Amino acid sequence: MGAAKGVIRRLPIGLDLVYDYIPVDIVVNQILVTGYHISDKSSSKISIYHCTSSTCNPFRWASVKDQVNDYLHKYPLKSAVWYPHLKFLSSLKLYKLSAVLVHFIPAYFLDLTTKIFGGRPILVRLHTNVWESLNRLEKFIFSEWKFNNPNVQELCQQLSAEDKQLFNIDIKSLQWPDYFIHLAQGVRRYLNNEHPKTLPAARKKNSILFVVDMIFKIFLLTSIWMLTSKLLGISTTSSILIIPILYLIFRLL
């Protein structure tokens, strides 16, 4: 949801690593089916039923990285506070460097605006909490964790056609790109209570936020350019080459 709101713009991710994501309805269905199955068995043997996707339908961010922003703009939030644009970074150090520019600077600006209008500023605190937690999470973010689930696969085969329809636990049938399309729509409808009828207004606001985002970037680049020129003691005309260099740095971040 943070990405759809425009406040989360960078993620430290290993694009080609397998991430063990699982839709919540699969989790709920498996709890119900497994509970019923265990209660119906007379064996005292302890069975393990891993609710997992890593070995039977592995998800890699590389499979959707080119579509994620399309989904965010096709189903934007009317309640977005900044233009959504998500970019994946391959290291925590690169993420933290980028976060200063694209998370904290806008967060201070938006929190100040919110405070002026009598609201409760939360973005700086949010990004600070994320920043502090990432050091503890780095091992998990940039490592693959794979779990086999043969018992679940066997259980899935034992279900009747009707139960398979009512209590789907077959993660193999999931298409991850389709899942993210539904996810973007679900975030709008159920997490933000935004009716599909508000989509035209949300798209109009998304276009406005795009212009605001571009103006902010130009302002930021110009400010850094002028500050650098002043610190180096050279004229802005002489230091004009700083602009494309700064732009390339921003593109990397």
JSON list of C-alpha atoms in Angstrom, two decimals:
[
{"chain": "A", "resi": 1, "resn": "MET", "atom": "CA", "xyz": [0.00, 0.00, 0.00]},
{"chain": "A", "resi": 2, "resn": "GLY", "atom": "CA", "xyz": [2.93, 2.33, 0.68]},
{"chain": "A", "resi": 3, "resn": "ALA", "atom": "CA", "xyz": [3.98, 2.05, -2.97]},
{"chain": "A", "resi": 4, "resn": "ALA", "atom": "CA", "xyz": [0.45, 2.85, -4.16]},
{"chain": "A", "resi": 5, "resn": "LYS", "atom": "CA", "xyz": [0.36, 5.88, -1.85]},
{"chain": "A", "resi": 6, "resn": "GLY", "atom": "CA", "xyz": [3.62, 7.08, -3.37]},
{"chain": "A", "resi": 7, "resn": "VAL", "atom": "CA", "xyz": [5.49, 7.13, -0.05]},
{"chain": "A", "resi": 8, "resn": "ILE", "atom": "CA", "xyz": [7.48, 3.92, -0.66]},
{"chain": "A", "resi": 9, "resn": "ARG", "atom": "CA", "xyz": [9.50, 4.46, -3.82]},
{"chain": "A", "resi": 10, "resn": "ARG", "atom": "CA", "xyz": [12.47, 2.15, -3.39]},
{"chain": "A", "resi": 11, "resn": "LEU", "atom": "CA", "xyz": [12.77, -1.46, -2.25]},
{"chain": "A", "resi": 12, "resn": "PRO", "atom": "CA", "xyz": [15.95, -3.39, -1.49]},
{"chain": "A", "resi": 13, "resn": "ILE", "atom": "CA", "xyz": [15.35, -6.57, -3.47]},
{"chain": "A", "resi": 14, "resn": "GLY", "atom": "CA", "xyz": [17.29, -9.36, -5.13]},
{"chain": "A", "resi": 15, "resn": "LEU", "atom": "CA", "xyz": [15.44, -9.50, -8.43]},
{"chain": "A", "resi": 16, "resn": "ASP", "atom": "CA", "xyz": [16.45, -13.06, -9.27]},
{"chain": "A", "resi": 17, "resn": "LEU", "atom": "CA", "xyz": [16.08, -14.50, -5.79]},
{"chain": "A", "resi": 18, "resn": "VAL", "atom": "CA", "xyz": [13.10, -16.69, -4.94]},
{"chain": "A", "resi": 19, "resn": "TYR", "atom": "CA", "xyz": [10.77, -15.04, -2.42]},
{"chain": "A", "resi": 20, "resn": "ASP", "atom": "CA", "xyz": [8.33, -17.29, -0.63]},
{"chain": "A", "resi": 21, "resn": "TYR", "atom": "CA", "xyz": [5.18, -15.20, -1.04]},
{"chain": "A", "resi": 22, "resn": "ILE", "atom": "CA", "xyz": [1.78, -16.73, -0.48]},
{"chain": "A", "resi": 23, "resn": "PRO", "atom": "CA", "xyz": [-1.70, -15.17, -0.96]},
{"chain": "A", "resi": 24, "resn": "VAL", "atom": "CA", "xyz": [-3.66, -14.94, 2.27]},
{"chain": "A", "resi": 25, "resn": "ASP", "atom": "CA", "xyz": [-6.67, -16.84, 0.90]},
{"chain": "A", "resi": 26, "resn": "ILE", "atom": "CA", "xyz": [-4.41, -19.82, 0.21]},
{"chain": "A", "resi": 27, "resn": "VAL", "atom": "CA", "xyz": [-3.21, -19.64, 3.82]},
{"chain": "A", "resi": 28, "resn": "VAL", "atom": "CA", "xyz": [-6.76, -19.54, 5.19]},
{"chain": "A", "resi": 29, "resn": "ASN", "atom": "CA", "xyz": [-7.91, -22.38, 2.94]},
{"chain": "A", "resi": 30, "resn": "GLN", "atom": "CA", "xyz": [-4.95, -24.53, 3.92]},
{"chain": "A", "resi": 31, "resn": "ILE", "atom": "CA", "xyz": [-5.60, -23.98, 7.63]},
{"chain": "A", "resi": 32, "resn": "LEU", "atom": "CA", "xyz": [-9.19, -25.12, 7.16]},
{"chain": "A", "resi": 33, "resn": "VAL", "atom": "CA", "xyz": [-8.39, -28.09, 4.93]},
{"chain": "A", "resi": 34, "resn": "THR", "atom": "CA", "xyz": [-5.42, -29.27, 6.98]},
{"chain": "A", "resi": 35, "resn": "GLY", "atom": "CA", "xyz": [-7.33, -28.93, 10.24]},
{"chain": "A", "resi": 36, "resn": "TYR", "atom": "CA", "xyz": [-10.18, -31.03, 8.90]},
{"chain": "A", "resi": 37, "resn": "HIS", "atom": "CA", "xyz": [-7.79, -33.59, 7.44]},
{"chain": "A", "resi": 38, "resn": "ILE", "atom": "CA", "xyz": [-5.83, -33.97, 10.68]},
{"chain": "A", "resi": 39, "resn": "SER", "atom": "CA", "xyz": [-8.97, -34.28, 12.78]},
{"chain": "A", "resi": 40, "resn": "ASP", "atom": "CA", "xyz": [-10.17, -37.06, 10.50]},
{"chain": "A", "resi": 41, "resn": "LYS", "atom": "CA", "xyz": [-6.98, -39.08, 10.88]},
{"chain": "A", "resi": 42, "resn": "SER", "atom": "CA", "xyz": [-6.44, -41.61, 13.62]},
{"chain": "A", "resi": 43, "resn": "SER", "atom": "CA", "xyz": [-2.64, -41.68, 13.29]},
{"chain": "A", "resi": 44, "resn": "SER", "atom": "CA", "xyz": [-0.59, -40.25, 16.16]},
{"chain": "A", "resi": 45, "resn": "LYS", "atom": "CA", "xyz": [2.21, -39.30, 13.78]},
{"chain": "A", "resi": 46, "resn": "ILE", "atom": "CA", "xyz": [2.94, -35.58, 13.58]},
{"chain": "A", "resi": 47, "resn": "SER", "atom": "CA", "xyz": [2.64, -34.28, 10.03]},
{"chain": "A", "resi": 48, "resn": "ILE", "atom": "CA", "xyz": [4.05, -30.99, 8.75]},
{"chain": "A", "resi": 49, "resn": "TYR", "atom": "CA", "xyz": [2.13, -29.01, 6.14]},
{"chain": "A", "resi": 50, "resn": "HIS", "atom": "CA", "xyz": [4.20, -26.13, 4.82]},
{"chain": "A", "resi": 51, "resn": "CYS", "atom": "CA", "xyz": [2.17, -23.31, 3.33]},
{"chain": "A", "resi": 52, "resn": "THR", "atom": "CA", "xyz": [4.75, -22.25, 0.79]},
{"chain": "A", "resi": 53, "resn": "SER", "atom": "CA", "xyz": [5.33, -21.31, -2.84]},
{"chain": "A", "resi": 54, "resn": "SER", "atom": "CA", "xyz": [9.11, -21.40, -3.09]},
{"chain": "A", "resi": 55, "resn": "THR", "atom": "CA", "xyz": [9.46, -24.93, -4.45]},
{"chain": "A", "resi": 56, "resn": "CYS", "atom": "CA", "xyz": [6.23, -25.38, -6.39]},
{"chain": "A", "resi": 57, "resn": "ASN", "atom": "CA", "xyz": [5.53, -21.93, -7.85]},
{"chain": "A", "resi": 58, "resn": "PRO", "atom": "CA", "xyz": [8.57, -19.77, -7.09]},
{"chain": "A", "resi": 59, "resn": "PHE", "atom": "CA", "xyz": [8.16, -16.02, -7.26]},
{"chain": "A", "resi": 60, "resn": "ARG", "atom": "CA", "xyz": [10.95, -13.72, -8.45]},
{"chain": "A", "resi": 61, "resn": "TRP", "atom": "CA", "xyz": [10.58, -9.97, -8.60]},
{"chain": "A", "resi": 62, "resn": "ALA", "atom": "CA", "xyz": [12.28, -10.05, -12.00]},
{"chain": "A", "resi": 63, "resn": "SER", "atom": "CA", "xyz": [9.08, -11.56, -13.41]},
{"chain": "A", "resi": 64, "resn": "VAL", "atom": "CA", "xyz": [7.00, -8.45, -12.63]},
{"chain": "A", "resi": 65, "resn": "LYS", "atom": "CA", "xyz": [9.50, -5.61, -12.23]},
{"chain": "A", "resi": 66, "resn": "ASP", "atom": "CA", "xyz": [8.60, -4.08, -15.59]},
{"chain": "A", "resi": 67, "resn": "GLN", "atom": "CA", "xyz": [4.87, -4.25, -14.89]},
{"chain": "A", "resi": 68, "resn": "VAL", "atom": "CA", "xyz": [4.63, -3.10, -11.27]},
{"chain": "A", "resi": 69, "resn": "ASN", "atom": "CA", "xyz": [4.55, 0.61, -12.05]},
{"chain": "A", "resi": 70, "resn": "ASP", "atom": "CA", "xyz": [2.05, 0.02, -14.85]},
{"chain": "A", "resi": 71, "resn": "TYR", "atom": "CA", "xyz": [-0.26, -1.60, -12.29]},
{"chain": "A", "resi": 72, "resn": "LEU", "atom": "CA", "xyz": [0.22, 1.31, -9.88]},
{"chain": "A", "resi": 73, "resn": "HIS", "atom": "CA", "xyz": [-0.79, 3.82, -12.56]},
{"chain": "A", "resi": 74, "resn": "LYS", "atom": "CA", "xyz": [-3.60, 1.75, -14.04]},
{"chain": "A", "resi": 75, "resn": "TYR", "atom": "CA", "xyz": [-5.21, 1.43, -10.60]},
{"chain": "A", "resi": 76, "resn": "PRO", "atom": "CA", "xyz": [-4.00, 4.51, -8.71]},
{"chain": "A", "resi": 77, "resn": "LEU", "atom": "CA", "xyz": [-5.25, 5.60, -5.32]},
{"chain": "A", "resi": 78, "resn": "LYS", "atom": "CA", "xyz": [-7.32, 8.73, -4.98]},
{"chain": "A", "resi": 79, "resn": "SER", "atom": "CA", "xyz": [-5.70, 9.07, -1.55]},
{"chain": "A", "resi": 80, "resn": "ALA", "atom": "CA", "xyz": [-2.13, 8.97, -2.93]},
{"chain": "A", "resi": 81, "resn": "VAL", "atom": "CA", "xyz": [0.14, 11.66, -1.52]},
{"chain": "A", "resi": 82, "resn": "TRP", "atom": "CA", "xyz": [2.92, 11.44, -4.11]},
{"chain": "A", "resi": 83, "resn": "TYR", "atom": "CA", "xyz": [3.36, 10.11, -7.64]},
{"chain": "A", "resi": 84, "resn": "PRO", "atom": "CA", "xyz": [3.86, 6.33, -7.35]},
{"chain": "A", "resi": 85, "resn": "HIS", "atom": "CA", "xyz": [7.05, 4.98, -8.84]},
{"chain": "A", "resi": 86, "resn": "LEU", "atom": "CA", "xyz": [8.66, 1.87, -7.41]},
{"chain": "A", "resi": 87, "resn": "LYS", "atom": "CA", "xyz": [12.26, 0.97, -8.14]},
{"chain": "A", "resi": 88, "resn": "PHE", "atom": "CA", "xyz": [14.19, -2.06, -6.94]},
{"chain": "A", "resi": 89, "resn": "LEU", "atom": "CA", "xyz": [17.74, -1.74, -5.64]},
{"chain": "A", "resi": 90, "resn": "SER", "atom": "CA", "xyz": [20.18, -4.60, -5.30]},
{"chain": "A", "resi": 91, "resn": "SER", "atom": "CA", "xyz": [21.90, -3.59, -2.06]},
{"chain": "A", "resi": 92, "resn": "LEU", "atom": "CA", "xyz": [21.00, -2.10, 1.29]},
{"chain": "A", "resi": 93, "resn": "LYS", "atom": "CA", "xyz": [23.70, 0.57, 1.01]},
{"chain": "A", "resi": 94, "resn": "LEU", "atom": "CA", "xyz": [22.34, 1.75, -2.33]},
{"chain": "A", "resi": 95, "resn": "TYR", "atom": "CA", "xyz": [18.83, 1.73, -0.90]},
{"chain": "A", "resi": 96, "resn": "LYS", "atom": "CA", "xyz": [19.80, 3.89, 2.08]},
{"chain": "A", "resi": 97, "resn": "LEU", "atom": "CA", "xyz": [21.58, 6.38, -0.15]},
{"chain": "A", "resi": 98, "resn": "SER", "atom": "CA", "xyz": [18.53, 6.58, -2.39]},
{"chain": "A", "resi": 99, "resn": "ALA", "atom": "CA", "xyz": [16.13, 6.74, 0.56]},
{"chain": "A", "resi": 100, "resn": "VAL", "atom": "CA", "xyz": [17.62, 10.05, 1.68]},
{"chain": "A", "resi": 101, "resn": "LEU", "atom": "CA", "xyz": [16.62, 11.63, -1.64]},
{"chain": "A", "resi": 102, "resn": "VAL", "atom": "CA", "xyz": [13.35, 9.92, -2.51]},
{"chain": "A", "resi": 103, "resn": "HIS", "atom": "CA", "xyz": [11.97, 9.02, 0.92]},
{"chain": "A", "resi": 104, "resn": "PHE", "atom": "CA", "xyz": [13.20, 11.38, 3.60]},
{"chain": "A", "resi": 105, "resn": "ILE", "atom": "CA", "xyz": [13.31, 14.70, 1.72]},
{"chain": "A", "resi": 106, "resn": "PRO", "atom": "CA", "xyz": [9.73, 14.31, 0.39]},
{"chain": "A", "resi": 107, "resn": "ALA", "atom": "CA", "xyz": [8.65, 12.96, 3.80]},
{"chain": "A", "resi": 108, "resn": "TYR", "atom": "CA", "xyz": [9.89, 16.06, 5.62]},
{"chain": "A", "resi": 109, "resn": "PHE", "atom": "CA", "xyz": [8.19, 18.26, 3.03]},
{"chain": "A", "resi": 110, "resn": "LEU", "atom": "CA", "xyz": [4.87, 16.39, 3.24]},
{"chain": "A", "resi": 111, "resn": "ASP", "atom": "CA", "xyz": [4.95, 16.16, 7.04]},
{"chain": "A", "resi": 112, "resn": "LEU", "atom": "CA", "xyz": [5.55, 19.90, 7.27]},
{"chain": "A", "resi": 113, "resn": "THR", "atom": "CA", "xyz": [2.64, 20.54, 4.91]},
{"chain": "A", "resi": 114, "resn": "THR", "atom": "CA", "xyz": [0.44, 18.17, 6.91]},
{"chain": "A", "resi": 115, "resn": "LYS", "atom": "CA", "xyz": [1.37, 19.88, 10.17]},
{"chain": "A", "resi": 116, "resn": "ILE", "atom": "CA", "xyz": [0.62, 23.33, 8.75]},
{"chain": "A", "resi": 117, "resn": "PHE", "atom": "CA", "xyz": [-2.87, 22.19, 7.80]},
{"chain": "A", "resi": 118, "resn": "GLY", "atom": "CA", "xyz": [-3.50, 20.64, 11.21]},
{"chain": "A", "resi": 119, "resn": "GLY", "atom": "CA", "xyz": [-2.89, 17.00, 10.33]},
{"chain": "A", "resi": 120, "resn": "ARG", "atom": "CA", "xyz": [-0.74, 14.40, 12.04]},
{"chain": "A", "resi": 121, "resn": "PRO", "atom": "CA", "xyz": [2.67, 13.99, 10.38]},
{"chain": "A", "resi": 122, "resn": "ILE", "atom": "CA", "xyz": [3.71, 10.34, 10.16]},
{"chain": "A", "resi": 123, "resn": "LEU", "atom": "CA", "xyz": [5.93, 9.87, 7.11]},
{"chain": "A", "resi": 124, "resn": "VAL", "atom": "CA", "xyz": [9.30, 10.73, 8.66]},
{"chain": "A", "resi": 125, "resn": "ARG", "atom": "CA", "xyz": [8.59, 8.37, 11.55]},
{"chain": "A", "resi": 126, "resn": "LEU", "atom": "CA", "xyz": [7.49, 5.67, 9.11]},
{"chain": "A", "resi": 127, "resn": "HIS", "atom": "CA", "xyz": [10.66, 5.88, 7.03]},
{"chain": "A", "resi": 128, "resn": "THR", "atom": "CA", "xyz": [12.83, 6.08, 10.14]},
{"chain": "A", "resi": 129, "resn": "ASN", "atom": "CA", "xyz": [11.31, 2.84, 11.44]},
{"chain": "A", "resi": 130, "resn": "VAL", "atom": "CA", "xyz": [11.88, 1.15, 8.08]},
{"chain": "A", "resi": 131, "resn": "TRP", "atom": "CA", "xyz": [15.47, 2.43, 7.99]},
{"chain": "A", "resi": 132, "resn": "GLU", "atom": "CA", "xyz": [16.23, 1.06, 11.46]},
{"chain": "A", "resi": 133, "resn": "SER", "atom": "CA", "xyz": [14.63, -2.33, 10.81]},
{"chain": "A", "resi": 134, "resn": "LEU", "atom": "CA", "xyz": [16.42, -3.03, 7.53]},
{"chain": "A", "resi": 135, "resn": "ASN", "atom": "CA", "xyz": [19.74, -3.88, 9.16]},
{"chain": "A", "resi": 136, "resn": "ARG", "atom": "CA", "xyz": [18.02, -6.72, 11.01]},
{"chain": "A", "resi": 137, "resn": "LEU", "atom": "CA", "xyz": [16.15, -7.85, 7.91]},
{"chain": "A", "resi": 138, "resn": "GLU", "atom": "CA", "xyz": [19.04, -7.74, 5.43]},
{"chain": "A", "resi": 139, "resn": "LYS", "atom": "CA", "xyz": [19.88, -11.42, 5.87]},
{"chain": "A", "resi": 140, "resn": "PHE", "atom": "CA", "xyz": [16.32, -12.39, 5.00]},
{"chain": "A", "resi": 141, "resn": "ILE", "atom": "CA", "xyz": [15.89, -9.89, 2.17]},
{"chain": "A", "resi": 142, "resn": "PHE", "atom": "CA", "xyz": [18.93, -11.05, 0.24]},
{"chain": "A", "resi": 143, "resn": "SER", "atom": "CA", "xyz": [18.73, -14.79, 0.92]},
{"chain": "A", "resi": 144, "resn": "GLU", "atom": "CA", "xyz": [16.60, -17.53, -0.58]},
{"chain": "A", "resi": 145, "resn": "TRP", "atom": "CA", "xyz": [14.52, -19.63, 1.75]},
{"chain": "A", "resi": 146, "resn": "LYS", "atom": "CA", "xyz": [12.99, -22.71, 0.18]},
{"chain": "A", "resi": 147, "resn": "PHE", "atom": "CA", "xyz": [10.57, -25.11, 1.84]},
{"chain": "A", "resi": 148, "resn": "ASN", "atom": "CA", "xyz": [9.26, -28.34, 0.37]},
{"chain": "A", "resi": 149, "resn": "ASN", "atom": "CA", "xyz": [5.59, -29.14, 0.84]},
{"chain": "A", "resi": 150, "resn": "PRO", "atom": "CA", "xyz": [4.95, -32.73, -0.32]},
{"chain": "A", "resi": 151, "resn": "ASN", "atom": "CA", "xyz": [2.20, -33.24, 2.27]},
{"chain": "A", "resi": 152, "resn": "VAL", "atom": "CA", "xyz": [0.29, -30.25, 0.97]},
{"chain": "A", "resi": 153, "resn": "GLN", "atom": "CA", "xyz": [0.63, -31.45, -2.61]},
{"chain": "A", "resi": 154, "resn": "GLU", "atom": "CA", "xyz": [-0.66, -34.87, -1.60]},
{"chain": "A", "resi": 155, "resn": "LEU", "atom": "CA", "xyz": [-3.52, -33.31, 0.35]},
{"chain": "A", "resi": 156, "resn": "CYS", "atom": "CA", "xyz": [-4.44, -31.20, -2.66]},
{"chain": "A", "resi": 157, "resn": "GLN", "atom": "CA", "xyz": [-4.77, -34.32, -4.80]},
{"chain": "A", "resi": 158, "resn": "GLN", "atom": "CA", "xyz": [-7.09, -35.91, -2.24]},
{"chain": "A", "resi": 159, "resn": "LEU", "atom": "CA", "xyz": [-9.64, -33.11, -2.40]},
{"chain": "A", "resi": 160, "resn": "SER", "atom": "CA", "xyz": [-12.79, -33.58, -4.41]},
{"chain": "A", "resi": 161, "resn": "ALA", "atom": "CA", "xyz": [-13.42, -31.35, -7.42]},
{"chain": "A", "resi": 162, "resn": "GLU", "atom": "CA", "xyz": [-15.94, -29.35, -5.39]},
{"chain": "A", "resi": 163, "resn": "ASP", "atom": "CA", "xyz": [-13.58, -28.89, -2.45]},
{"chain": "A", "resi": 164, "resn": "LYS", "atom": "CA", "xyz": [-10.77, -27.84, -4.78]},
{"chain": "A", "resi": 165, "resn": "GLN", "atom": "CA", "xyz": [-13.07, -25.12, -6.04]},
{"chain": "A", "resi": 166, "resn": "LEU", "atom": "CA", "xyz": [-14.23, -24.02, -2.59]},
{"chain": "A", "resi": 167, "resn": "PHE", "atom": "CA", "xyz": [-10.92, -24.41, -0.75]},
{"chain": "A", "resi": 168, "resn": "ASN", "atom": "CA", "xyz": [-8.18, -23.81, -3.26]},
{"chain": "A", "resi": 169, "resn": "ILE", "atom": "CA", "xyz": [-4.77, -24.68, -1.81]},
{"chain": "A", "resi": 170, "resn": "ASP", "atom": "CA", "xyz": [-3.01, -25.31, -5.11]},
{"chain": "A", "resi": 171, "resn": "ILE", "atom": "CA", "xyz": [-0.44, -22.53, -5.40]},
{"chain": "A", "resi": 172, "resn": "LYS", "atom": "CA", "xyz": [0.77, -24.04, -8.69]},
{"chain": "A", "resi": 173, "resn": "SER", "atom": "CA", "xyz": [-2.25, -22.62, -10.49]},
{"chain": "A", "resi": 174, "resn": "LEU", "atom": "CA", "xyz": [-1.41, -19.05, -9.50]},
{"chain": "A", "resi": 175, "resn": "GLN", "atom": "CA", "xyz": [-0.09, -16.70, -12.19]},
{"chain": "A", "resi": 176, "resn": "TRP", "atom": "CA", "xyz": [2.02, -14.09, -10.40]},
{"chain": "A", "resi": 177, "resn": "PRO", "atom": "CA", "xyz": [1.44, -11.22, -12.88]},
{"chain": "A", "resi": 178, "resn": "ASP", "atom": "CA", "xyz": [-2.32, -11.74, -12.57]},
{"chain": "A", "resi": 179, "resn": "TYR", "atom": "CA", "xyz": [-1.96, -11.83, -8.81]},
{"chain": "A", "resi": 180, "resn": "PHE", "atom": "CA", "xyz": [-0.35, -8.38, -8.78]},
{"chain": "A", "resi": 181, "resn": "ILE", "atom": "CA", "xyz": [-3.12, -6.97, -10.96]},
{"chain": "A", "resi": 182, "resn": "HIS", "atom": "CA", "xyz": [-5.68, -8.23, -8.45]},
{"chain": "A", "resi": 183, "resn": "LEU", "atom": "CA", "xyz": [-3.46, -6.99, -5.62]},
{"chain": "A", "resi": 184, "resn": "ALA", "atom": "CA", "xyz": [-3.44, -3.44, -7.00]},
{"chain": "A", "resi": 185, "resn": "GLN", "atom": "CA", "xyz": [-7.22, -3.49, -7.28]},
{"chain": "A", "resi": 186, "resn": "GLY", "atom": "CA", "xyz": [-7.62, -5.07, -3.85]},
{"chain": "A", "resi": 187, "resn": "VAL", "atom": "CA", "xyz": [-5.49, -2.38, -2.22]},
{"chain": "A", "resi": 188, "resn": "ARG", "atom": "CA", "xyz": [-7.82, 0.25, -3.69]},
{"chain": "A", "resi": 189, "resn": "ARG", "atom": "CA", "xyz": [-11.05, -1.46, -2.81]},
{"chain": "A", "resi": 190, "resn": "TYR", "atom": "CA", "xyz": [-10.44, -3.12, 0.54]},
{"chain": "A", "resi": 191, "resn": "LEU", "atom": "CA", "xyz": [-7.51, -1.37, 2.21]},
{"chain": "A", "resi": 192, "resn": "ASN", "atom": "CA", "xyz": [-8.41, 2.17, 1.13]},
{"chain": "A", "resi": 193, "resn": "ASN", "atom": "CA", "xyz": [-12.17, 1.75, 0.68]},
{"chain": "A", "resi": 194, "resn": "GLU", "atom": "CA", "xyz": [-12.01, 3.38, -2.75]},
{"chain": "A", "resi": 195, "resn": "HIS", "atom": "CA", "xyz": [-14.87, 2.31, -4.99]},
{"chain": "A", "resi": 196, "resn": "PRO", "atom": "CA", "xyz": [-14.10, 1.49, -8.65]},
{"chain": "A", "resi": 197, "resn": "LYS", "atom": "CA", "xyz": [-16.23, 4.52, -9.56]},
{"chain": "A", "resi": 198, "resn": "THR", "atom": "CA", "xyz": [-13.47, 6.74, -8.12]},
{"chain": "A", "resi": 199, "resn": "LEU", "atom": "CA", "xyz": [-10.91, 5.40, -10.60]},
{"chain": "A", "resi": 200, "resn": "PRO", "atom": "CA", "xyz": [-11.29, 8.25, -13.17]},
{"chain": "A", "resi": 201, "resn": "ALA", "atom": "CA", "xyz": [-10.76, 10.84, -10.43]},
{"chain": "A", "resi": 202, "resn": "ALA", "atom": "CA", "xyz": [-7.80, 8.86, -9.09]},
{"chain": "A", "resi": 203, "resn": "ARG", "atom": "CA", "xyz": [-6.21, 8.75, -12.55]},
{"chain": "A", "resi": 204, "resn": "LYS", "atom": "CA", "xyz": [-6.70, 12.48, -12.93]},
{"chain": "A", "resi": 205, "resn": "LYS", "atom": "CA", "xyz": [-4.98, 13.06, -9.59]},
{"chain": "A", "resi": 206, "resn": "ASN", "atom": "CA", "xyz": [-2.23, 10.66, -10.65]},
{"chain": "A", "resi": 207, "resn": "SER", "atom": "CA", "xyz": [-1.52, 12.90, -13.66]},
{"chain": "A", "resi": 208, "resn": "ILE", "atom": "CA", "xyz": [-1.37, 15.96, -11.41]},
{"chain": "A", "resi": 209, "resn": "LEU", "atom": "CA", "xyz": [1.02, 14.19, -9.03]},
{"chain": "A", "resi": 210, "resn": "PHE", "atom": "CA", "xyz": [3.23, 13.32, -11.99]},
{"chain": "A", "resi": 211, "resn": "VAL", "atom": "CA", "xyz": [3.61, 17.02, -12.80]},
{"chain": "A", "resi": 212, "resn": "VAL", "atom": "CA", "xyz": [4.27, 17.85, -9.14]},
{"chain": "A", "resi": 213, "resn": "ASP", "atom": "CA", "xyz": [6.89, 15.09, -8.98]},
{"chain": "A", "resi": 214, "resn": "MET", "atom": "CA", "xyz": [8.65, 16.42, -12.08]},
{"chain": "A", "resi": 215, "resn": "ILE", "atom": "CA", "xyz": [8.67, 19.97, -10.70]},
{"chain": "A", "resi": 216, "resn": "PHE", "atom": "CA", "xyz": [10.09, 18.70, -7.40]},
{"chain": "A", "resi": 217, "resn": "LYS", "atom": "CA", "xyz": [12.86, 16.79, -9.18]},
{"chain": "A", "resi": 218, "resn": "ILE", "atom": "CA", "xyz": [13.78, 19.83, -11.26]},
{"chain": "A", "resi": 219, "resn": "PHE", "atom": "CA", "xyz": [13.82, 21.98, -8.13]},
{"chain": "A", "resi": 220, "resn": "LEU", "atom": "CA", "xyz": [15.99, 19.44, -6.29]},
{"chain": "A", "resi": 221, "resn": "LEU", "atom": "CA", "xyz": [18.45, 19.10, -9.16]},
{"chain": "A", "resi": 222, "resn": "THR", "atom": "CA", "xyz": [18.68, 22.86, -9.59]},
{"chain": "A", "resi": 223, "resn": "SER", "atom": "CA", "xyz": [19.22, 23.40, -5.86]},
{"chain": "A", "resi": 224, "resn": "ILE", "atom": "CA", "xyz": [22.03, 20.85, -5.72]},
{"chain": "A", "resi": 225, "resn": "TRP", "atom": "CA", "xyz": [23.56, 22.33, -8.88]},
{"chain": "A", "resi": 226, "resn": "MET", "atom": "CA", "xyz": [23.56, 25.87, -7.49]},
{"chain": "A", "resi": 227, "resn": "LEU", "atom": "CA", "xyz": [24.81, 24.73, -4.08]},
{"chain": "A", "resi": 228, "resn": "THR", "atom": "CA", "xyz": [27.63, 22.74, -5.67]},
{"chain": "A", "resi": 229, "resn": "SER", "atom": "CA", "xyz": [28.60, 25.71, -7.83]},
{"chain": "A", "resi": 230, "resn": "LYS", "atom": "CA", "xyz": [28.73, 27.96, -4.79]},
{"chain": "A", "resi": 231, "resn": "LEU", "atom": "CA", "xyz": [30.78, 25.49, -2.75]},
{"chain": "A", "resi": 232, "resn": "LEU", "atom": "CA", "xyz": [33.26, 25.03, -5.61]},
{"chain": "A", "resi": 233, "resn": "GLY", "atom": "CA", "xyz": [33.44, 28.77, -6.20]},
{"chain": "A", "resi": 234, "resn": "ILE", "atom": "CA", "xyz": [32.55, 28.58, -9.88]},
{"chain": "A", "resi": 235, "resn": "SER", "atom": "CA", "xyz": [29.76, 30.16, -11.89]},
{"chain": "A", "resi": 236, "resn": "THR", "atom": "CA", "xyz": [26.59, 28.23, -12.65]},
{"chain": "A", "resi": 237, "resn": "THR", "atom": "CA", "xyz": [27.38, 28.57, -16.36]},
{"chain": "A", "resi": 238, "resn": "SER", "atom": "CA", "xyz": [30.77, 26.92, -15.93]},
{"chain": "A", "resi": 239, "resn": "SER", "atom": "CA", "xyz": [29.27, 24.13, -13.87]},
{"chain": "A", "resi": 240, "resn": "ILE", "atom": "CA", "xyz": [26.44, 23.32, -16.28]},
{"chain": "A", "resi": 241, "resn": "LEU", "atom": "CA", "xyz": [27.85, 19.80, -16.80]},
{"chain": "A", "resi": 242, "resn": "ILE", "atom": "CA", "xyz": [26.96, 19.04, -13.19]},
{"chain": "A", "resi": 243, "resn": "ILE", "atom": "CA", "xyz": [23.29, 18.72, -14.20]},
{"chain": "A", "resi": 244, "resn": "PRO", "atom": "CA", "xyz": [23.61, 15.64, -16.47]},
{"chain": "A", "resi": 245, "resn": "ILE", "atom": "CA", "xyz": [25.97, 14.07, -13.93]},
{"chain": "A", "resi": 246, "resn": "LEU", "atom": "CA", "xyz": [23.44, 14.62, -11.15]},
{"chain": "A", "resi": 247, "resn": "TYR", "atom": "CA", "xyz": [20.69, 13.27, -13.38]},
{"chain": "A", "resi": 248, "resn": "LEU", "atom": "CA", "xyz": [22.65, 10.08, -14.04]},
{"chain": "A", "resi": 249, "resn": "ILE", "atom": "CA", "xyz": [23.28, 9.66, -10.32]},
{"chain": "A", "resi": 250, "resn": "PHE", "atom": "CA", "xyz": [19.58, 10.09, -9.61]},
{"chain": "A", "resi": 251, "resn": "ARG", "atom": "CA", "xyz": [18.78, 7.50, -12.27]},
{"chain": "A", "resi": 252, "resn": "LEU", "atom": "CA", "xyz": [21.06, 5.01, -10.55]},
{"chain": "A", "resi": 253, "resn": "LEU", "atom": "CA", "xyz": [19.36, 5.71, -7.24]}
]
